[in-house]
Short mmCIF file of C-alpha atoms in Angstrom, two decimals:
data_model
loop_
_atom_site.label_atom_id
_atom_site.label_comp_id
_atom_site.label_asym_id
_atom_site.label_seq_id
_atom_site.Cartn_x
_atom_site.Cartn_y
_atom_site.Cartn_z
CA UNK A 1 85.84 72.70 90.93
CA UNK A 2 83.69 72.23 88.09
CA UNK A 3 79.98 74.07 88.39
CA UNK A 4 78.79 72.41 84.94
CA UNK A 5 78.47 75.56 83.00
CA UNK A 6 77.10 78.71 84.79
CA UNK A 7 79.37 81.88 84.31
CA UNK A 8 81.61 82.42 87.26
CA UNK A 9 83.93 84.62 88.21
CA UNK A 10 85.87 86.08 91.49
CA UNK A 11 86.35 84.06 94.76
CA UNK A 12 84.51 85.10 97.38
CA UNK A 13 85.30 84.35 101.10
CA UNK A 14 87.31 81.12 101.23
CA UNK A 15 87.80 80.12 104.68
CA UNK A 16 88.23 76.66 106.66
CA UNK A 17 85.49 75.74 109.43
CA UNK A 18 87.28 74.98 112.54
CA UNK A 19 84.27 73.54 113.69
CA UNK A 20 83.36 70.82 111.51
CA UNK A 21 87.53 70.94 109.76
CA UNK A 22 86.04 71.33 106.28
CA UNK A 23 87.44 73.58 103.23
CA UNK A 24 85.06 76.31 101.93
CA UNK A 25 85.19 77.76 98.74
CA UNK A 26 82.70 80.50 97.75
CA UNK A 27 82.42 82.38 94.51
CA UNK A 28 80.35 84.72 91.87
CA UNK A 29 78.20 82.45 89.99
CA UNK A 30 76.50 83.80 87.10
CA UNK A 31 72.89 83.26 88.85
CA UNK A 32 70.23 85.92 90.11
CA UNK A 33 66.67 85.78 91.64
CA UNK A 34 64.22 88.28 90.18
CA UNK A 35 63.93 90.98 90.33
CA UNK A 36 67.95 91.15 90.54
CA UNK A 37 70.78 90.56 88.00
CA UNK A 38 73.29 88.80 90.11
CA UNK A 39 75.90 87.22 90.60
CA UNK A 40 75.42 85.54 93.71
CA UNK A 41 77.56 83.27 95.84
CA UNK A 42 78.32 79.66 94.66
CA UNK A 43 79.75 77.10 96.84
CA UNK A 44 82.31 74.54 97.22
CA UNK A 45 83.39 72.35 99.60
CA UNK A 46 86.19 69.58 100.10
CA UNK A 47 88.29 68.08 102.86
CA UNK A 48 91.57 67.58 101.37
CA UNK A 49 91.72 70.72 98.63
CA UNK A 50 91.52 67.62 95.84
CA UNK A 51 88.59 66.26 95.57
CA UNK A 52 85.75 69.01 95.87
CA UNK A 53 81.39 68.84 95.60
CA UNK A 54 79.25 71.76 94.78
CA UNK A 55 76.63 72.67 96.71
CA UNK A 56 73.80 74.72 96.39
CA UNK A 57 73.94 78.37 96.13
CA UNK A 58 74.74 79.46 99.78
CA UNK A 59 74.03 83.73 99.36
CA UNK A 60 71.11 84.59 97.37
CA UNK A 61 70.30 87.84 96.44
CA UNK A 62 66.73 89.12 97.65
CA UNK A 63 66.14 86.69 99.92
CA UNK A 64 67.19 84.32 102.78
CA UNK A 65 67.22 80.53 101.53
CA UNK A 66 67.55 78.93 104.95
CA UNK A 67 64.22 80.27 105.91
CA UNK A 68 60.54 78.34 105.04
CA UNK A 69 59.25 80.14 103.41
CA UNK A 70 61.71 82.42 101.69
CA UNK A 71 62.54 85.34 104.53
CA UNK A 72 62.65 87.90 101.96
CA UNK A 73 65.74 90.92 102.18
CA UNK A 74 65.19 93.62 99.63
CA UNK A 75 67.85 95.55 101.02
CA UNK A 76 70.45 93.26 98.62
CA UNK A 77 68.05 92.10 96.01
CA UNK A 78 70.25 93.16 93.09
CA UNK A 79 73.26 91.07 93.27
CA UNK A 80 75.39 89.45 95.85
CA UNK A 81 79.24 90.89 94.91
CA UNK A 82 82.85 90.08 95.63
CA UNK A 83 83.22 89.60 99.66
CA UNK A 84 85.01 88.15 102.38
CA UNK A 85 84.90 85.42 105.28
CA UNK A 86 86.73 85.45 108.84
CA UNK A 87 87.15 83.67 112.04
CA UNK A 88 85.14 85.39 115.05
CA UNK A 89 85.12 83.65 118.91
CA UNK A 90 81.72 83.20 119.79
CA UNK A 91 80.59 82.44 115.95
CA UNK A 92 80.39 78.73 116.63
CA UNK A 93 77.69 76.64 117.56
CA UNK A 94 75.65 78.36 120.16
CA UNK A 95 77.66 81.36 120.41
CA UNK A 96 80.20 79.37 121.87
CA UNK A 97 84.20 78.94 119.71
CA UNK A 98 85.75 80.45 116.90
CA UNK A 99 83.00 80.30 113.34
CA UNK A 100 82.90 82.04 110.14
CA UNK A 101 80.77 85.03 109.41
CA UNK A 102 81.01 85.56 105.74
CA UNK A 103 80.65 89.88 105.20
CA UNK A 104 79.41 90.94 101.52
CA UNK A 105 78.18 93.72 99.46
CA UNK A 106 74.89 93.80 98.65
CA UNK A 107 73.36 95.83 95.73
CA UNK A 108 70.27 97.27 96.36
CA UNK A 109 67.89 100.03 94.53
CA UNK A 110 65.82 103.11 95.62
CA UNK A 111 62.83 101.68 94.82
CA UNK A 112 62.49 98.59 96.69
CA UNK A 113 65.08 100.00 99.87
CA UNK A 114 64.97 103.68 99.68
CA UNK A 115 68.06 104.50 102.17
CA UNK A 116 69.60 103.07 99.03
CA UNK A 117 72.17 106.03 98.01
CA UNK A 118 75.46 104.38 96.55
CA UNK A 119 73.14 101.56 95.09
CA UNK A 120 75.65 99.15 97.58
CA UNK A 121 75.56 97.95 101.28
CA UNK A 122 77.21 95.86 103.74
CA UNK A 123 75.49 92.52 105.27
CA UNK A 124 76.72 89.48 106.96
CA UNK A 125 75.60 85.92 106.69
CA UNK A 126 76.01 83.03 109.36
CA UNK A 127 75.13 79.14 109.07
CA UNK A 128 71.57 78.77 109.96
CA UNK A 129 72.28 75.47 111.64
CA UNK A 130 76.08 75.50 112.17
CA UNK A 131 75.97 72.27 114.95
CA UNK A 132 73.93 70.46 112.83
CA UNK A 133 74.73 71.40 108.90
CA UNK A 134 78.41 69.56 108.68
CA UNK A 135 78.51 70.97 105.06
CA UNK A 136 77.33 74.67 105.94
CA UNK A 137 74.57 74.48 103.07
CA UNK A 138 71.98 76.64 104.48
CA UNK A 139 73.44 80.52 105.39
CA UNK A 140 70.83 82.97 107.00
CA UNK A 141 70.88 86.45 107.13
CA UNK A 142 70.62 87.94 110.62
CA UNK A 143 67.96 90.53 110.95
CA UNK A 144 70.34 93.26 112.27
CA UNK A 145 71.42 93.16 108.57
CA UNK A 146 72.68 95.72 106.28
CA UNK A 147 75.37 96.38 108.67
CA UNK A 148 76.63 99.39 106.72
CA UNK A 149 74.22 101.79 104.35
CA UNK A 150 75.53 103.01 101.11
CA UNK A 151 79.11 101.77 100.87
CA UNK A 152 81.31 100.47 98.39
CA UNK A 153 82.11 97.43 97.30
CA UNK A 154 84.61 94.69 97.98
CA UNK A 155 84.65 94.46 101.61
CA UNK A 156 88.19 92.79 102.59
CA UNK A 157 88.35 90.05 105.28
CA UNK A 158 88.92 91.66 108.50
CA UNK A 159 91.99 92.21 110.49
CA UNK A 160 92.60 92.26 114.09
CA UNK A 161 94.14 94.94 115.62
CA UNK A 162 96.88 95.08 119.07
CA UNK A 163 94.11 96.54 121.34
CA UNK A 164 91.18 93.86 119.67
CA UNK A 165 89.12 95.59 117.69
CA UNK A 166 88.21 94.51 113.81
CA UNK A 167 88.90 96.71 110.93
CA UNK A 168 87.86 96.01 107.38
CA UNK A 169 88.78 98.05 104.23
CA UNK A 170 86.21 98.59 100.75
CA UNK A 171 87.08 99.16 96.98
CA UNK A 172 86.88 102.86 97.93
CA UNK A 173 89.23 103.46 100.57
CA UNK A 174 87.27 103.26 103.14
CA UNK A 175 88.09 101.63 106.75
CA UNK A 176 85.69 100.12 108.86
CA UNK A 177 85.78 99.24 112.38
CA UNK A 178 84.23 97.00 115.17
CA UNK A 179 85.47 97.24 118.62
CA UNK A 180 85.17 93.58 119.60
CA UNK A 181 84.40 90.00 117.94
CA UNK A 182 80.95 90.14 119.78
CA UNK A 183 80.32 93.78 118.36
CA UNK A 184 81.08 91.75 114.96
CA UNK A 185 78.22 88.80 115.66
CA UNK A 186 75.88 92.03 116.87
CA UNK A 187 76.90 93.65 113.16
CA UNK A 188 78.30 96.77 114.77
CA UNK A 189 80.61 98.48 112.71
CA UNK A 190 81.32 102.50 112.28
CA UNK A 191 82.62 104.11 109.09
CA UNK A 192 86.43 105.27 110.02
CA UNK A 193 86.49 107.26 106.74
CA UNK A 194 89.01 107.32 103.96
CA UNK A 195 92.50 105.81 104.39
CA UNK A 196 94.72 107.62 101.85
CA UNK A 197 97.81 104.54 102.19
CA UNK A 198 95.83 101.85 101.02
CA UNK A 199 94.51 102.65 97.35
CA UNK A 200 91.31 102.21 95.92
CA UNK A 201 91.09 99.08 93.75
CA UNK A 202 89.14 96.35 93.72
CA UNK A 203 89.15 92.78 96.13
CA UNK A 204 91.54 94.37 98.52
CA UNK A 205 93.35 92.39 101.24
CA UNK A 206 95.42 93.49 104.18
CA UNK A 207 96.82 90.79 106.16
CA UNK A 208 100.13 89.92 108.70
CA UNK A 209 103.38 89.44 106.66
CA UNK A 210 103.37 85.31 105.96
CA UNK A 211 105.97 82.84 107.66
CA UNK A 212 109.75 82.51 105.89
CA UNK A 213 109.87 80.63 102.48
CA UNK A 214 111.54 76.87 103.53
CA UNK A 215 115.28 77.26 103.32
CA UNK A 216 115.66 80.45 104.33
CA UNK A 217 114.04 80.46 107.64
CA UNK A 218 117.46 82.01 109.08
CA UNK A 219 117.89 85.35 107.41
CA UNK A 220 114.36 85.99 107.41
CA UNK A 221 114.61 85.86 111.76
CA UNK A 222 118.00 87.44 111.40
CA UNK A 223 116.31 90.44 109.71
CA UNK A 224 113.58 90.22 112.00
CA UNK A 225 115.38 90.32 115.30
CA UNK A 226 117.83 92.87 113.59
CA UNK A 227 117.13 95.85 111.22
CA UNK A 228 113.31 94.73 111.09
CA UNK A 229 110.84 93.40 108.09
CA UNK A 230 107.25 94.70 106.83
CA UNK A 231 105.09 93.65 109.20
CA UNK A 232 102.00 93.72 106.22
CA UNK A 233 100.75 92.77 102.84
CA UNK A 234 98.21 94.89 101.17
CA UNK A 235 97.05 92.97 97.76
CA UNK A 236 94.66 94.56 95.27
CA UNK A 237 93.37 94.19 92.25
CA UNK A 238 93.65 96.76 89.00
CA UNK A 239 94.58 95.54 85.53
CA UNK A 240 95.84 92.45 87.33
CA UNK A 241 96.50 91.65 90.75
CA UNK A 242 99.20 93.49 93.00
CA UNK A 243 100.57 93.09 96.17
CA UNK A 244 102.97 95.51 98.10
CA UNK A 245 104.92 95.15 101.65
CA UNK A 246 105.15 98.05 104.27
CA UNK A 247 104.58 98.54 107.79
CA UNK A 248 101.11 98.97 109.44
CA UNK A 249 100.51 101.63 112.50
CA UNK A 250 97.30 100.78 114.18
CA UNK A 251 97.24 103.74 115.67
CA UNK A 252 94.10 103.63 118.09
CA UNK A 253 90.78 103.04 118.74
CA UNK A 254 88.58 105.17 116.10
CA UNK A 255 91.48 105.99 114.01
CA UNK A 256 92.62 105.00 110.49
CA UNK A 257 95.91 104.03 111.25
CA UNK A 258 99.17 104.14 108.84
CA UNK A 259 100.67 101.34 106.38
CA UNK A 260 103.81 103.21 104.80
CA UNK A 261 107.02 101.67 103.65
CA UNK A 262 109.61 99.95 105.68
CA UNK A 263 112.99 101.60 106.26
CA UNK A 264 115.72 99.27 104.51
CA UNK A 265 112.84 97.56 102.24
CA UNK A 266 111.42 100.65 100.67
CA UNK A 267 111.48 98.86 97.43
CA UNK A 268 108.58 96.31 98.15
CA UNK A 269 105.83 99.19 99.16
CA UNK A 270 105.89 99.77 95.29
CA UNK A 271 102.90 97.61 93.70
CA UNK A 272 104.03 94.05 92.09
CA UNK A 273 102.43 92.21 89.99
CA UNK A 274 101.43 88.87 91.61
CA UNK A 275 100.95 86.89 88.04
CA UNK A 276 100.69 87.48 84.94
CA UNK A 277 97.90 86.64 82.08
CA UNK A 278 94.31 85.22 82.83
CA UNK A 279 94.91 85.53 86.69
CA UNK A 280 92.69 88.11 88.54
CA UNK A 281 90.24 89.13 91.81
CA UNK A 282 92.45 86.63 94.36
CA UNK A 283 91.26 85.92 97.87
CA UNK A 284 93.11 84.81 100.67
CA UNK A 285 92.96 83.50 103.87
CA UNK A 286 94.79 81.20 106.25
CA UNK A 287 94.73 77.41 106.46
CA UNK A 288 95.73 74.76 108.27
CA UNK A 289 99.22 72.76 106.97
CA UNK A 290 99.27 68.93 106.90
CA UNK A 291 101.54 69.44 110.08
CA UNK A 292 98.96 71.39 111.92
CA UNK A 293 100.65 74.68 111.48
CA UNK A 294 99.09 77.54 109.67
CA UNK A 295 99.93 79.11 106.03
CA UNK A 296 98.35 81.67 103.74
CA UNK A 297 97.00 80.87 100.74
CA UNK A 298 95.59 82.43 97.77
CA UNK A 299 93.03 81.84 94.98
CA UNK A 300 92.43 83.93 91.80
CA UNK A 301 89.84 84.32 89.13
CA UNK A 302 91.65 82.08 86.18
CA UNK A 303 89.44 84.28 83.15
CA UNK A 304 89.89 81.62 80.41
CA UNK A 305 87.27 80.16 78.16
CA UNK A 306 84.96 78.74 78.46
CA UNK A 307 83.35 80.10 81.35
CA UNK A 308 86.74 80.56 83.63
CA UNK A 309 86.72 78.79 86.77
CA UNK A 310 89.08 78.92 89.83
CA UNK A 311 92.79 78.68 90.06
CA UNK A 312 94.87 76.18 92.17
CA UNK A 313 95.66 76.99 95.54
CA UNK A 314 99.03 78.49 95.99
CA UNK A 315 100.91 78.76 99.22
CA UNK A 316 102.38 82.56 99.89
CA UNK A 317 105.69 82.87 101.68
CA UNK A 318 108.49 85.55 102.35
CA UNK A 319 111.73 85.02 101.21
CA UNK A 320 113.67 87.80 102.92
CA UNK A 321 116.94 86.69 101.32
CA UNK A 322 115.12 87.41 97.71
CA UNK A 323 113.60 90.62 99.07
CA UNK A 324 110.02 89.31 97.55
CA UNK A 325 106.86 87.36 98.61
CA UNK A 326 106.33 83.55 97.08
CA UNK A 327 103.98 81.44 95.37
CA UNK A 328 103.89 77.90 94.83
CA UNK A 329 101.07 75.02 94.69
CA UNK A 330 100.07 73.81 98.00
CA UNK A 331 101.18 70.18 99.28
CA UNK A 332 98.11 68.42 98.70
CA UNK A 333 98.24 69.13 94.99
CA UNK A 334 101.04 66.46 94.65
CA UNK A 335 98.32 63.95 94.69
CA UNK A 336 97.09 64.99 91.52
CA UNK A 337 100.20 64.46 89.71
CA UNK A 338 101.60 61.99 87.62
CA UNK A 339 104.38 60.07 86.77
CA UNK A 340 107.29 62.75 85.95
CA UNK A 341 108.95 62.71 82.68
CA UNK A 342 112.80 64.11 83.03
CA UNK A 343 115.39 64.52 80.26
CA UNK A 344 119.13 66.28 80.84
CA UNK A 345 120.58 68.83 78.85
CA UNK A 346 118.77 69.60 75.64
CA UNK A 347 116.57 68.28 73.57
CA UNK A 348 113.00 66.67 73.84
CA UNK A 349 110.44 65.41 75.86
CA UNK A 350 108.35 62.76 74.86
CA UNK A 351 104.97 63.87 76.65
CA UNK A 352 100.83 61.88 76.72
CA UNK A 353 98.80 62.98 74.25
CA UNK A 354 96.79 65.92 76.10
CA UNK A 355 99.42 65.96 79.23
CA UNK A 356 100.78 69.27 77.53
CA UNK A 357 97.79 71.62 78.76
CA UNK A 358 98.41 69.90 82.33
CA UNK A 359 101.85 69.61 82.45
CA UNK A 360 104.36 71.30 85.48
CA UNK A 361 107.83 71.90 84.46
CA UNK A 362 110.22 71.93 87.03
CA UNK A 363 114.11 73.52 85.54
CA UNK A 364 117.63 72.67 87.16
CA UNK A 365 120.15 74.61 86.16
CA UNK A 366 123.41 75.94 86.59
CA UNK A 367 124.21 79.65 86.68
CA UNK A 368 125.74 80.59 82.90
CA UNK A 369 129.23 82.35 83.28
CA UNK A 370 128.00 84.57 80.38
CA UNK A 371 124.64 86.23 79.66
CA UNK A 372 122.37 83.02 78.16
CA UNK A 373 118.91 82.55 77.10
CA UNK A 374 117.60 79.77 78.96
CA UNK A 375 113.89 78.37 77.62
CA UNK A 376 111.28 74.97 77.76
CA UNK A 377 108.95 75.29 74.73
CA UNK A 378 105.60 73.09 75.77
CA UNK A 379 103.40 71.57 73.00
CA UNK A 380 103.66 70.97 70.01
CA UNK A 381 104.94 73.39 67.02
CA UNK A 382 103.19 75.96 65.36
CA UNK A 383 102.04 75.39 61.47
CA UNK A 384 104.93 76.70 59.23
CA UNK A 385 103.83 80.51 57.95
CA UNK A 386 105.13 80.53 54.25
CA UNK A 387 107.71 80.54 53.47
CA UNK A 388 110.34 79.66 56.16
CA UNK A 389 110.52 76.99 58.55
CA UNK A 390 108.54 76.09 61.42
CA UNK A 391 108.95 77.92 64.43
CA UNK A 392 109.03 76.20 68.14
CA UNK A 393 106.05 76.85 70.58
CA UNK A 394 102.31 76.86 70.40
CA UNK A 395 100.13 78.83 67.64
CA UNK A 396 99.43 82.14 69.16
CA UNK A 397 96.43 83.76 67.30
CA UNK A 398 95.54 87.97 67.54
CA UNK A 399 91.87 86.91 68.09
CA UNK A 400 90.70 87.40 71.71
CA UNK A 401 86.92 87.56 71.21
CA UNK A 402 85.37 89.88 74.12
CA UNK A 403 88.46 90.29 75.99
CA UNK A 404 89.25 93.55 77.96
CA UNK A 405 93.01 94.24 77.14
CA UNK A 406 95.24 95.48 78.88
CA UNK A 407 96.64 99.09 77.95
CA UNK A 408 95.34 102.14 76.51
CA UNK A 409 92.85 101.89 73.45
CA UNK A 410 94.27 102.67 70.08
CA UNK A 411 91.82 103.07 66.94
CA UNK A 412 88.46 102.55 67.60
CA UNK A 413 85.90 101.43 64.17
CA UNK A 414 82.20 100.63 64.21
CA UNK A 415 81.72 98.15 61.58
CA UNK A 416 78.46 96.27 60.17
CA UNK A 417 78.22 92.61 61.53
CA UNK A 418 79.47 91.27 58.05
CA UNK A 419 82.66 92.81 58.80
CA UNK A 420 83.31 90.13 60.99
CA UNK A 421 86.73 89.39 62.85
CA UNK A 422 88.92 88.68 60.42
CA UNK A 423 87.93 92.24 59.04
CA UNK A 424 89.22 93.35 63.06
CA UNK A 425 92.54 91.24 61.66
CA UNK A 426 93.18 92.63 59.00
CA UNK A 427 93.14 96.49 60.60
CA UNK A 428 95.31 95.14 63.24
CA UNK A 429 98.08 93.68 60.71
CA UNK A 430 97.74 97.16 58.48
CA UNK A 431 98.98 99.23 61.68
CA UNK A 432 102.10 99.07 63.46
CA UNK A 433 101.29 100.32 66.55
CA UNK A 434 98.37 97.88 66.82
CA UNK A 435 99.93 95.08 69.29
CA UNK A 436 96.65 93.10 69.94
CA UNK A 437 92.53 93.53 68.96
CA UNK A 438 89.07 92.44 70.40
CA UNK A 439 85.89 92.09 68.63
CA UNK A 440 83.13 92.86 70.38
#
């Protein structure tokens, strides 16, 4: 998905269309109308998860796009943040089928929408012509819109309960609730308060524990049938992305409901870290396999330079046998590889020029009798330091410019601009508890 240079960052919403069977892809793009600062939400779409075309901005802030002229909405004329999409019955063509209703926060201030308290809302947005817009380019705002006053951010997608209603969670904790999928299309939701089991962090998600990992489809029913599994994942997002298992109590109508840890699998309810480095803000949803089944995946927020972008779709699975959830690239991603280059035992791969900083490695091995050290060192080797020889790997350089590290904050010094970064360096290499530096 390349946008051609406008900032971007989380996904927002991604969801397939039943209706027209086509792959949407929403995300903050680095855009605003006046008088607002953005982001708003960019858009994708493809039909195979390969080849992809952008399309205009579908969520602007401050006003409705599908309208002529511009319907304007100054209840989310800041910025159009990090939210979700689901699958209601009766949001299709007509009120008729299943459709998507994406559900965002909008940021709003006193002056221009005076119920404005938290300075953030909830509002929904629905195709404006969803029979006759294949592509779902033009999203409207319906005019029972903001659907929540002075929330939080980071609504999640929705979940369904046993007894049918809808129940959403925010950044802060808080659990909303609609009692049907047409109270959902009438935006009808009521402020359950403060759930204390699901944390507060941001671009939550709560969804159905995912089908068995291939291969070990028989001890994950065993376990099932038997001593029982999580029935839930809650994912969020705080210095990296997490994701714990446990299982969810509805409880009733108008309640919060419980999501505590599983006897026999206590374990997973502590948080794990889905990936590590530039990988942050995922969104998930579920899609249709090649097969016509159903899977879950999940995209992140790659943060790399020089504007990030989006990460490859990866397919989530439970391996009960390995006690832990699984990632791997979808399917359809096969098409964009090459021809594989193997070699057995040790020693070296001859690799295209450039093929390093695309390359998938995939490692057969067996077990070591004895404790081992088993590594693949990609690209090419790092200039000698002197003296000594060269050592294997990639240069790794101390200069992330702008980055927000991970960790607590050692020294901080105010220099003039002439200081410059290698100045930063230099501080860095004088102190030994100094693992890593920004210059801002």
């Amino acid at each position: 998905m390349d946008q051609h240079g406008c900032g971007e960052n989380d996904p927002n919403g991604p969801v397939f269309d039943p209706v027209h069977g086509v792959i949407h892809h929403f995300y903050q793009i680095h855009l605003a109308a006046p008088p607002g600062h953005g982001p708003d939400y960019g858009h994708f779409v493809s039909k195979d998860f390969v080849n992809w075309a952008p399309l205009p901005t579908a969520i602007w802030n401050g006003y409705d796009s599908s309208t002529t002229p511009l319907t304007v909405t100054k209840y989310d004329n800041e910025a159009i943040f990090t939210g979700s999409a689901q699958i209601f019955d009766g949001a299709g063509p007509g009120g008729k089928g299943p459709g998507i209703v994406n559900i965002y926060p909008g940021l709003c201030n006193k002056q221009d929408w005076p119920q404005c308290g938290t300075g953030t809302l909830l509002a929904q947005a629905v195709p404006a012509d969803y029979a006759g817009d294949e592509l779902l380019v033009n999203w409207t705002k319906p005019s029972y819109n903001p659907i929540m006053e002075n929330t939080q951010r980071d609504p999640s997608s929705p979940w369904k309960t046993p007894f049918g209603t809808w129940r959403l969670r925010t950044f802060n904790q808080h659990v909303y609730e609609a009692e049907s999928d047409a109270a959902v299309l009438k935006g009808q939701w009521k402020d359950l308060g403060v759930n204390k089991d699901f944390r507060g962090c941001e671009c939550p998600s709560f969804y159905p524990l995912p089908e068995p990992t291939p291969g070990f489809e028989a001890e994950y029913e065993a376990l099932r049938t038997g001593a029982g599994l999580p029935t839930n994942v809650h994912k969020t997002s705080c210095g990296g992305d997490w994701w714990q298992l446990g299982t969810y109590n509805a409880g009733s109508k108008g309640t919060l409901g419980s999501f505590t840890a599983t006897p026999g699998w206590e374990d997973l309810f502590a948080q794990r870290k889905i990936d590590q480095g530039h990988f942050y803000a995922s969104k998930d949803n579920l899609y249709p396999t090649k097969s016509g089944g159903k899977r879950r995946i999940n995209w992140g927020w790659a943060t790399v330079p020089p504007q990030s972008t989006q990460t490859l779709p990866r397919h989530i699975t439970f391996n009960a046998a390995a006690r832990c959830l699984q990632q791997y690239p979808i399917e359809e991603l096969q098409a964009l590889r090459g021809t594989a280059v193997t070699a057995s035992a040790a020693g070296k791969v001859a690799l295209p020029a450039g093929a390093a900083k695309n390359s998938e490695i995939i490692a057969t091995f067996t077990l070591p009798k004895t404790a081992a050290t088993l590594s693949v060192t990609v690209g090419a080797a790092a200039p000698p330091p002197a003296p000594g020889p060269a050592p294997p790997g990639i240069a790794v350089g101390m200069m992330m410019n702008a980055t927000d590290l991970p960790g607590d904050d050692g020294p901080i010094s105010h220099h003039p601009g002439s200081f410059g970064a290698a100045g930063c360096k230099a501080l860095c290499a004088s102190n030994a508890d100094c693992k890593a530096w920004t210059w801002v």
